[in-house]
PDB file of C-alpha atoms in Angstrom:
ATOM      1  CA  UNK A  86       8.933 -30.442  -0.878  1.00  0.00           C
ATOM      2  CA  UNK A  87       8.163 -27.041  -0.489  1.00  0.00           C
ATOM      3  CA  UNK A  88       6.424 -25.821   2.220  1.00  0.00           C
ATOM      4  CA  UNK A  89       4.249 -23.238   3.849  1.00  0.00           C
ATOM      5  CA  UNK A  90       2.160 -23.650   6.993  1.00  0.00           C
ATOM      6  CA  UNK A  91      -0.320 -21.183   8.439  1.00  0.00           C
ATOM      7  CA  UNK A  92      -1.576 -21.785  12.106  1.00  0.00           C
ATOM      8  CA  UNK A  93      -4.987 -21.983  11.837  1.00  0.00           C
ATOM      9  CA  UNK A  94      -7.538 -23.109   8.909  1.00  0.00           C
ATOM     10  CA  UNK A  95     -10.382 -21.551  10.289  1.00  0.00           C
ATOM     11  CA  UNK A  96     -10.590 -18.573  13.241  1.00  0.00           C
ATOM     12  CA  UNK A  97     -13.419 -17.273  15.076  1.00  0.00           C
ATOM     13  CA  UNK A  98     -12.878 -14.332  17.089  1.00  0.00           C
ATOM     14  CA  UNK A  99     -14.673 -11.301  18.683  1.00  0.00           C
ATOM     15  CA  UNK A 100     -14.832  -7.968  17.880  1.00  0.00           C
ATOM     16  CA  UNK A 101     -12.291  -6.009  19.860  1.00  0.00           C
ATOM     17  CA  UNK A 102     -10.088  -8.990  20.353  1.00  0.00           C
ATOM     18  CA  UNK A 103      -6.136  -9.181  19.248  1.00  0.00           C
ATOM     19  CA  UNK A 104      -5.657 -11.883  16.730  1.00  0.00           C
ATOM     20  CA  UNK A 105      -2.684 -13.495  15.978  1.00  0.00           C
ATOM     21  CA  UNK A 106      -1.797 -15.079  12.396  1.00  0.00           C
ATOM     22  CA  UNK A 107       1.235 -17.407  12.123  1.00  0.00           C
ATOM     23  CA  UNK A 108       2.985 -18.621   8.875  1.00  0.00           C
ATOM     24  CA  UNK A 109       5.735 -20.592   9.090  1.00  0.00           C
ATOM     25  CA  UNK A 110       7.910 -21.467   5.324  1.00  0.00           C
ATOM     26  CA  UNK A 111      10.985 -24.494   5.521  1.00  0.00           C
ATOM     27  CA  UNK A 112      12.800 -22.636   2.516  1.00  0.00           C
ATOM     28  CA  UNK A 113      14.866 -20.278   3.702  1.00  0.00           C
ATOM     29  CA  UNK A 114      12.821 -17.663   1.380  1.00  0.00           C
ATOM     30  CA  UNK A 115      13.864 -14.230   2.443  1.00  0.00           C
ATOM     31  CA  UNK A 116      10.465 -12.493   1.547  1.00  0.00           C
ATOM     32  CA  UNK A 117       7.422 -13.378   3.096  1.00  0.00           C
ATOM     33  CA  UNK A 118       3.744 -11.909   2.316  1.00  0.00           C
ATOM     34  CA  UNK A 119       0.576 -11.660   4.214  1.00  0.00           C
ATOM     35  CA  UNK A 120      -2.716 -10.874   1.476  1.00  0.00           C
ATOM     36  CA  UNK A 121      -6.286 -11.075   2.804  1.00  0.00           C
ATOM     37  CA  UNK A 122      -8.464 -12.378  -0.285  1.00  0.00           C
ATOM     38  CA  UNK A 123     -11.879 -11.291  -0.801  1.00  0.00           C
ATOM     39  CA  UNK A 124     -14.871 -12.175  -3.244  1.00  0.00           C
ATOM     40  CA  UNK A 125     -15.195  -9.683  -6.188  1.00  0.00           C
ATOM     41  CA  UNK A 126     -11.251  -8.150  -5.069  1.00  0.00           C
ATOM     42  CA  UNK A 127      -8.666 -10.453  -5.451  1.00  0.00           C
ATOM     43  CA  UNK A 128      -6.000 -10.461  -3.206  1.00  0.00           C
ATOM     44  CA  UNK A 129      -4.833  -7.477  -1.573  1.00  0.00           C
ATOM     45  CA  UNK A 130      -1.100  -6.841  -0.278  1.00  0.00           C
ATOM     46  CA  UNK A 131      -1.264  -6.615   3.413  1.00  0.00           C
ATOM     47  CA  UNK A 132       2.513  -6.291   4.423  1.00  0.00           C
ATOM     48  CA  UNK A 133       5.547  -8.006   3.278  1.00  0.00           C
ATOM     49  CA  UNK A 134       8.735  -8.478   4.614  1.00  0.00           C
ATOM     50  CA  UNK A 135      12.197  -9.377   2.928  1.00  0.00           C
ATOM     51  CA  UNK A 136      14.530  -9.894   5.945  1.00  0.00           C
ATOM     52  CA  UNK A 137      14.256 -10.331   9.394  1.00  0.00           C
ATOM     53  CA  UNK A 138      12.837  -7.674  11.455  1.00  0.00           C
ATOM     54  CA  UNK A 139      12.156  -5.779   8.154  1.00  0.00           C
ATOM     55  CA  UNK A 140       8.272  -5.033   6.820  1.00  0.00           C
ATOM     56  CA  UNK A 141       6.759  -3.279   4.063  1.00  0.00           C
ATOM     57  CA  UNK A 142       3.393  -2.047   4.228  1.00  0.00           C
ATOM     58  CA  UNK A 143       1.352  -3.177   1.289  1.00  0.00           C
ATOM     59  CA  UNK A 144      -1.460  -1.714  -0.060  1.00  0.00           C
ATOM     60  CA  UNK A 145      -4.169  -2.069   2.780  1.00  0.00           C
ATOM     61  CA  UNK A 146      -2.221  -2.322   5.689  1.00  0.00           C
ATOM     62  CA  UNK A 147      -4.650   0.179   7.951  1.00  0.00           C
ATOM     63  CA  UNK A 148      -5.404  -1.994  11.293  1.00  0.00           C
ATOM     64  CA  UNK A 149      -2.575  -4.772  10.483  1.00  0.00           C
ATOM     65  CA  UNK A 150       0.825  -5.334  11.998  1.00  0.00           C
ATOM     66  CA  UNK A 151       3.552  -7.493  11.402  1.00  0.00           C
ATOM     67  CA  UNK A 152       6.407  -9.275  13.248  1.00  0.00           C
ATOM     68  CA  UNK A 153       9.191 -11.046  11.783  1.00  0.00           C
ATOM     69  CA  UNK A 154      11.628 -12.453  14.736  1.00  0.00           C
ATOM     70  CA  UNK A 155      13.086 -15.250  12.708  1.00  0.00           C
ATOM     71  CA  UNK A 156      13.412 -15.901   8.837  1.00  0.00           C
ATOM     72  CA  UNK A 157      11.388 -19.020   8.883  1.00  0.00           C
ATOM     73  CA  UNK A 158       8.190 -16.831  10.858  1.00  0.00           C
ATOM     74  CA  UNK A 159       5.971 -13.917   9.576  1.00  0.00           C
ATOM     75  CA  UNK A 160       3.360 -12.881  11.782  1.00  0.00           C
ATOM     76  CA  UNK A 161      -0.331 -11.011  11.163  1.00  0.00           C
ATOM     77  CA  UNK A 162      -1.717  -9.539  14.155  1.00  0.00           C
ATOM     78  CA  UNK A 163      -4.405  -7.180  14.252  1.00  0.00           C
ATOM     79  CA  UNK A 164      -4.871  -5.225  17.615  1.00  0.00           C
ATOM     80  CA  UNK A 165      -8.570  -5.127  17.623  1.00  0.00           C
ATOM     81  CA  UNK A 166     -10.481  -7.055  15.078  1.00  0.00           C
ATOM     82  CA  UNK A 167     -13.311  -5.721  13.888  1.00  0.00           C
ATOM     83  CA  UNK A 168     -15.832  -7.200  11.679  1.00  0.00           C
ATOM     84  CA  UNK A 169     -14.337  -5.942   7.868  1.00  0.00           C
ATOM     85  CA  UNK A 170     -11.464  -7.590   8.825  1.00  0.00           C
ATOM     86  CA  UNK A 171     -13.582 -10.988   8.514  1.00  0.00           C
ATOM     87  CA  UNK A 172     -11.581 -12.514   5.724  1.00  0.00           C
ATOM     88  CA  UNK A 173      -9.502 -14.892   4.482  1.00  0.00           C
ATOM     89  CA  UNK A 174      -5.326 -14.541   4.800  1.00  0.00           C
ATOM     90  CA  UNK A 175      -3.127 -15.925   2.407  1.00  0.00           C
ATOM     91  CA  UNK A 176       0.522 -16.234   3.890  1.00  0.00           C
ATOM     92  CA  UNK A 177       3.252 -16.528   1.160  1.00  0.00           C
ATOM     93  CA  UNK A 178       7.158 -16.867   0.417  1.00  0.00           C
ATOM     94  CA  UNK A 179       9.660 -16.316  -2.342  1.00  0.00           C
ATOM     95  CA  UNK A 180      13.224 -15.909  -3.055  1.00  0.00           C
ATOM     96  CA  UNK A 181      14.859 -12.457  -3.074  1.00  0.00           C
ATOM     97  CA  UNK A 182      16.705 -11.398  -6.037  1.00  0.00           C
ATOM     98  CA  UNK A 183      18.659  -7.736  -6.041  1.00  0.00           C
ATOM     99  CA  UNK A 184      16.235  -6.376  -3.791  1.00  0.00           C
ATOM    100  CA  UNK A 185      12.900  -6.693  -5.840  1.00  0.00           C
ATOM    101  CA  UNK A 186       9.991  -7.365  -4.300  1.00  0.00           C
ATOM    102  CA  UNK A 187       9.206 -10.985  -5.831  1.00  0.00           C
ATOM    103  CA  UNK A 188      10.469 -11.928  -9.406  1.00  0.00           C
ATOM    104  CA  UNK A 189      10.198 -15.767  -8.801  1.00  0.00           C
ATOM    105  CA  UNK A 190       7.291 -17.248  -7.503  1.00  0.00           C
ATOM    106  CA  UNK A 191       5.042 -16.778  -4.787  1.00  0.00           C
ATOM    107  CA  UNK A 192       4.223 -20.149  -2.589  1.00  0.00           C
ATOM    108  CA  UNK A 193       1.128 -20.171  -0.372  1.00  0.00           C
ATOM    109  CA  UNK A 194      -0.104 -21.536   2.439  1.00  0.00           C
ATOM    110  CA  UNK A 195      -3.616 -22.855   3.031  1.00  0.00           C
ATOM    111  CA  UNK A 196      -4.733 -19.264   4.158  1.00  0.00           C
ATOM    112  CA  UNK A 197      -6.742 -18.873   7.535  1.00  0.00           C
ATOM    113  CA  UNK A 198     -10.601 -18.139   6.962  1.00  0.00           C
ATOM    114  CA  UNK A 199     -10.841 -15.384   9.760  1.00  0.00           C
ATOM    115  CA  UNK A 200     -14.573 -14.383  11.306  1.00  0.00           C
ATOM    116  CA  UNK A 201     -14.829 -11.527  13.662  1.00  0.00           C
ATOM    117  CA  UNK A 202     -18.418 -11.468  15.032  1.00  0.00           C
TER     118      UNK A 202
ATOM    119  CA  UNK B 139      -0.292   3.504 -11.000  1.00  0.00           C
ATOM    120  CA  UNK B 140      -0.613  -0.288 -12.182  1.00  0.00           C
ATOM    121  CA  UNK B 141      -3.342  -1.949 -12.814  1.00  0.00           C
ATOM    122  CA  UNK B 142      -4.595  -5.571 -13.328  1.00  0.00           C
ATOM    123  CA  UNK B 143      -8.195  -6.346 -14.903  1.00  0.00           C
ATOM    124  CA  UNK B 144      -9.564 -10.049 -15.564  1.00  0.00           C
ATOM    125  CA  UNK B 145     -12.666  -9.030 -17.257  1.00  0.00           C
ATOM    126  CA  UNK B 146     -13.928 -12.305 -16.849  1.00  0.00           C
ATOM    127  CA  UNK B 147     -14.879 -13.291 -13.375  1.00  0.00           C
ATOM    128  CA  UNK B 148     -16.579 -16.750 -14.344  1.00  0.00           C
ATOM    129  CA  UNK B 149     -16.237 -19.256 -17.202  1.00  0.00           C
ATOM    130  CA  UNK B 150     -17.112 -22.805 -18.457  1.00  0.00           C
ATOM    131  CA  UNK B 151     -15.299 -24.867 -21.222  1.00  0.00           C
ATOM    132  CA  UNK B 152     -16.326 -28.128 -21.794  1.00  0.00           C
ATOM    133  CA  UNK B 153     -13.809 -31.095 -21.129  1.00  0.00           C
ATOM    134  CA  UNK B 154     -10.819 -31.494 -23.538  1.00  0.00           C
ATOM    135  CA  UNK B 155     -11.715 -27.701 -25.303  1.00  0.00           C
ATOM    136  CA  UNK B 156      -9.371 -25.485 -25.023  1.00  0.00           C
ATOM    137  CA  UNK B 157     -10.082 -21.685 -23.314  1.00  0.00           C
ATOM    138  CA  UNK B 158      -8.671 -18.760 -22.919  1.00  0.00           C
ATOM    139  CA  UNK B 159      -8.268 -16.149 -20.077  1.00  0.00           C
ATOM    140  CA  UNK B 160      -7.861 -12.692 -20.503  1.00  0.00           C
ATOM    141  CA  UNK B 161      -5.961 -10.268 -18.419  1.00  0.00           C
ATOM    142  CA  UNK B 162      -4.804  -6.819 -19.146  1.00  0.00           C
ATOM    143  CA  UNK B 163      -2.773  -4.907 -17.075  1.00  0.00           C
ATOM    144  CA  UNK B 164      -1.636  -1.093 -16.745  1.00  0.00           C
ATOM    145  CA  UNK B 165       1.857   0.144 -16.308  1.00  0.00           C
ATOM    146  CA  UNK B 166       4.584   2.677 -17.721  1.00  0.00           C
ATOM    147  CA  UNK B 167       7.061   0.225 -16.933  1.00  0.00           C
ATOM    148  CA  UNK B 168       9.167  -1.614 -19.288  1.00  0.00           C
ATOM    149  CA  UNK B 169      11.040  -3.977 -16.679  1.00  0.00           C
ATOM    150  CA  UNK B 170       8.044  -6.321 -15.082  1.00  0.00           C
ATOM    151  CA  UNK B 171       6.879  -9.827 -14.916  1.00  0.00           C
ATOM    152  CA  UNK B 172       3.673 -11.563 -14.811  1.00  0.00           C
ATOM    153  CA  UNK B 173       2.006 -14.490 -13.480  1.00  0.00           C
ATOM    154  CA  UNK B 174      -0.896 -16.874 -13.406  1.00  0.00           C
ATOM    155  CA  UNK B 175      -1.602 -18.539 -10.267  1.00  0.00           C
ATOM    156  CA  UNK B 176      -4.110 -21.401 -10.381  1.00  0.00           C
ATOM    157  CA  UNK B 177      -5.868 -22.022  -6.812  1.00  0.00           C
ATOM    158  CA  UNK B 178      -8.216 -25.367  -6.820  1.00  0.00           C
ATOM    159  CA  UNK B 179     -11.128 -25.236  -4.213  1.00  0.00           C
ATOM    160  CA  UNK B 180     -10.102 -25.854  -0.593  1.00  0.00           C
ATOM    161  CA  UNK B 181      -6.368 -26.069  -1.983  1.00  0.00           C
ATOM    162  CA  UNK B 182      -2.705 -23.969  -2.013  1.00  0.00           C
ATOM    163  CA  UNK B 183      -2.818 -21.576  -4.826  1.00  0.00           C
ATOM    164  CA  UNK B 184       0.439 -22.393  -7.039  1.00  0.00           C
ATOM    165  CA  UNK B 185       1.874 -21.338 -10.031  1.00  0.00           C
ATOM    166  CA  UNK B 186       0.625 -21.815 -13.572  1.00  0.00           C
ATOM    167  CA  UNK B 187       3.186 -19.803 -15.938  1.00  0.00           C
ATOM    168  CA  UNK B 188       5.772 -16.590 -15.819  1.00  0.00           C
ATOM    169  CA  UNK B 189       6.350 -14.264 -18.149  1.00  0.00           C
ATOM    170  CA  UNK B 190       9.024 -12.276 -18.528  1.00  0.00           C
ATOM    171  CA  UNK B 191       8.341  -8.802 -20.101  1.00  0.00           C
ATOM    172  CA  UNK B 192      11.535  -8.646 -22.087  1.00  0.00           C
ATOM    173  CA  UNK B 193      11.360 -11.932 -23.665  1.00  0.00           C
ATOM    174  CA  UNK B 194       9.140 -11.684 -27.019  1.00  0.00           C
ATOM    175  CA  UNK B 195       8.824 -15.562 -27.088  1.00  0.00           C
ATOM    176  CA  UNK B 196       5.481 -16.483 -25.113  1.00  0.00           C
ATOM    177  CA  UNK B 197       5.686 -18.847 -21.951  1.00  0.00           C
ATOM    178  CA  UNK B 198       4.378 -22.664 -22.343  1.00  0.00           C
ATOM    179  CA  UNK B 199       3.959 -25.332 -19.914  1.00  0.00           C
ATOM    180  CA  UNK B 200       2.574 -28.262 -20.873  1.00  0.00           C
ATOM    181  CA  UNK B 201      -1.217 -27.556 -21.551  1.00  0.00           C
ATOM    182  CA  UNK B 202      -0.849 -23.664 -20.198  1.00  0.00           C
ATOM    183  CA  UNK B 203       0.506 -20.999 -22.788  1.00  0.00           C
ATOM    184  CA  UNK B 204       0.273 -17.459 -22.832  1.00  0.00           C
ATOM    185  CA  UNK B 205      -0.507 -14.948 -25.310  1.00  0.00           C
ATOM    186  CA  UNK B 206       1.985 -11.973 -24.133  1.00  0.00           C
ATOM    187  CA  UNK B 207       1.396  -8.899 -26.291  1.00  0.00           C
ATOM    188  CA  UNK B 208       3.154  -6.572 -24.619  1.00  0.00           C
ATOM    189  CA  UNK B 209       2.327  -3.214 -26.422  1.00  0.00           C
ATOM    190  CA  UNK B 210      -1.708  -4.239 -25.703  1.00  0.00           C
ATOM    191  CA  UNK B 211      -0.597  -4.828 -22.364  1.00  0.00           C
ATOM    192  CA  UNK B 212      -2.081  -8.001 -22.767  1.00  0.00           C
ATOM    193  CA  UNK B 213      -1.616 -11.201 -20.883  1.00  0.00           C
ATOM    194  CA  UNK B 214      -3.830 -14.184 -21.979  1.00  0.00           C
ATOM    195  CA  UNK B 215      -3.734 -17.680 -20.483  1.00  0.00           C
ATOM    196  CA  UNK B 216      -4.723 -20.675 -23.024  1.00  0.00           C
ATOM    197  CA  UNK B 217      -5.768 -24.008 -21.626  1.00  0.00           C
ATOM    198  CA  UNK B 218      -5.503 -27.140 -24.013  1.00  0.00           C
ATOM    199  CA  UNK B 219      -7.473 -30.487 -23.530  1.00  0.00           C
ATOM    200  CA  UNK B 220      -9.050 -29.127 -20.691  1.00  0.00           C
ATOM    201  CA  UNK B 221      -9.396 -31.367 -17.860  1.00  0.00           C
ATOM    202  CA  UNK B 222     -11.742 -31.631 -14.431  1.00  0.00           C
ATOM    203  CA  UNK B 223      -8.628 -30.879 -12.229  1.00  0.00           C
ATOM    204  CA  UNK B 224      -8.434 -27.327 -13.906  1.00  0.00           C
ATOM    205  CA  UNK B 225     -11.342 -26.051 -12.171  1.00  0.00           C
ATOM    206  CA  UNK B 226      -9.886 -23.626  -9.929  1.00  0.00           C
ATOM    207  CA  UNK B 227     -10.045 -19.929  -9.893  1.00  0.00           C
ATOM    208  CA  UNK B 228      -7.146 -18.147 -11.698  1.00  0.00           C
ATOM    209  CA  UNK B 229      -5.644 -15.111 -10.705  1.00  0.00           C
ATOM    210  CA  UNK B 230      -3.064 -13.189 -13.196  1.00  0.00           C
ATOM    211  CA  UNK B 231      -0.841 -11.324 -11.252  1.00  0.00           C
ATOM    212  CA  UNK B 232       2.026  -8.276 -12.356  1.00  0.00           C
ATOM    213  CA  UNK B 233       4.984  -7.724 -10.575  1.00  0.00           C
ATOM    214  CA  UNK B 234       7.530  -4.575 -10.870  1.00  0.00           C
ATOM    215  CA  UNK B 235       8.951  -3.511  -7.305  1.00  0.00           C
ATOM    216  CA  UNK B 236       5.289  -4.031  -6.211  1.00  0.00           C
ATOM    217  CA  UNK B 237       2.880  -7.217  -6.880  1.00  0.00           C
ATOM    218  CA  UNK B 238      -0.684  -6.398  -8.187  1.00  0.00           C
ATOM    219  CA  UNK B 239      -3.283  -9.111  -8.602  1.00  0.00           C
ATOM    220  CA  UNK B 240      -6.174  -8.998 -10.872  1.00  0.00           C
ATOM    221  CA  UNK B 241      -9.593 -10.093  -8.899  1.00  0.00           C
ATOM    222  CA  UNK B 242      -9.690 -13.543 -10.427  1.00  0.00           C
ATOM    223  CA  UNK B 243     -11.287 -15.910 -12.906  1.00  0.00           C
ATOM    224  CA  UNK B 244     -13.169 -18.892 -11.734  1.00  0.00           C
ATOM    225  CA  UNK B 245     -13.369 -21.549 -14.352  1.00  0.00           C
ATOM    226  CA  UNK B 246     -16.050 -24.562 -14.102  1.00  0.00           C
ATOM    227  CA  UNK B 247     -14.905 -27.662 -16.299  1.00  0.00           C
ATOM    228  CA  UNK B 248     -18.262 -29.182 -17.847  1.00  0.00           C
ATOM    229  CA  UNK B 249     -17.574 -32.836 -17.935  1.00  0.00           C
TER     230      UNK B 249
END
């Protein structure tokens, strides 16, 4: 069965703080995604990556970084939360085909509700 | 640059009616696909139906179809026999080199 974990349901952490985000898939996907959803917006590409040690910046990646050390683990860190990065990330994975960003589908993890007070 | 609009961002259908979702979408592209996710509350969002863009004949699975009109730019999702577990919201999502995602559709099944 298909599978994609994130680390943490639910995160509370302090302005100022560096937060880690873990997502680990078990399908040997080559791309991985990190979105942050929001009410009223949808979700919003963060950064994507479609090979180790390879990232993409997505379409809000402004106080976001990503690490990709091994094909099974994308991480989400951001260097010094602040409180409109309170939010919840969506992790993802998907096959590569021909070098296109994601023509078969996307599968999620749980997402991590994120507070930063 | 592409765009994805759900002009809809709540609806209600009563159980075992059938509704329909719009989504429209923006692009000078003629190479793309398209998606609906389906995410239930406190659950994994995961994948309704795909669409390719060059393929006239629109997608079906099961209860889910789409009405793909692609010179509208029109992506509609129709939901048959509606049932409780299909209260979720539903994002429609277009994908080229990049992936856009409308801001969602939250459906309420009225039992």
């Amino acid at each position: 069965d298909v599978k994609v974990t994130q680390s943490s349901r639910y995160l509370v952490k302090r302005t100022g703080e560096k937060v880690f985000l873990e997502c680990v898939q078990d399908m040997d996907h080559e791309n991985m995604f990190w979105y942050r959803q929001d009410p009223g917006l949808g979700l919003r590409l963060i950064y994507f990556s479609y090979d180790v040690k390879m990232k993409e910046k997505g379409d809000i990646p402004e106080g976001y970084s990503v690490s990709r050390e091994k094909k099974e683990r994308f991480s989400l860190i951001l260097e010094s939360a602040s409180t409109n990065q309170t939010s919840m990330y969506l992790c993802a994975s998907s096959l590569l085909n021909n070098g296109r960003i994601d023509i078969y589908e996307q599968y999620f993890g749980p997402g991590t509700r994120l507070t930063v007070t | 640059a592409q765009t994805v609009t759900q002009s809809q961002p709540e609806m209600s259908v009563q159980e075992a009616e059938t509704v329909t979702l719009s989504c429209t979408y923006d692009t000078s592209e003629s190479d793309y696909y398209l998606f609906w996710y389906k995410q239930p509350p406190s659950r994994q969002m995961i994948l309704v139906i795909r669409q390719e863009a060059y393929k006239q004949q629109n997608a079906t699975e099961n209860r889910f179809s789409v009405n793909f009109q692609k010179a509208a730019k029109s992506f509609s999702l129709k939901i048959s026999d509606s049932q409780l577990g299909d209260a979720a919201m539903y994002f429609c999502a277009y994908v080229d080199d990049k992936i856009i995602f409308g801001k969602g559709t939250r459906l309420h099944i009225l039992p």
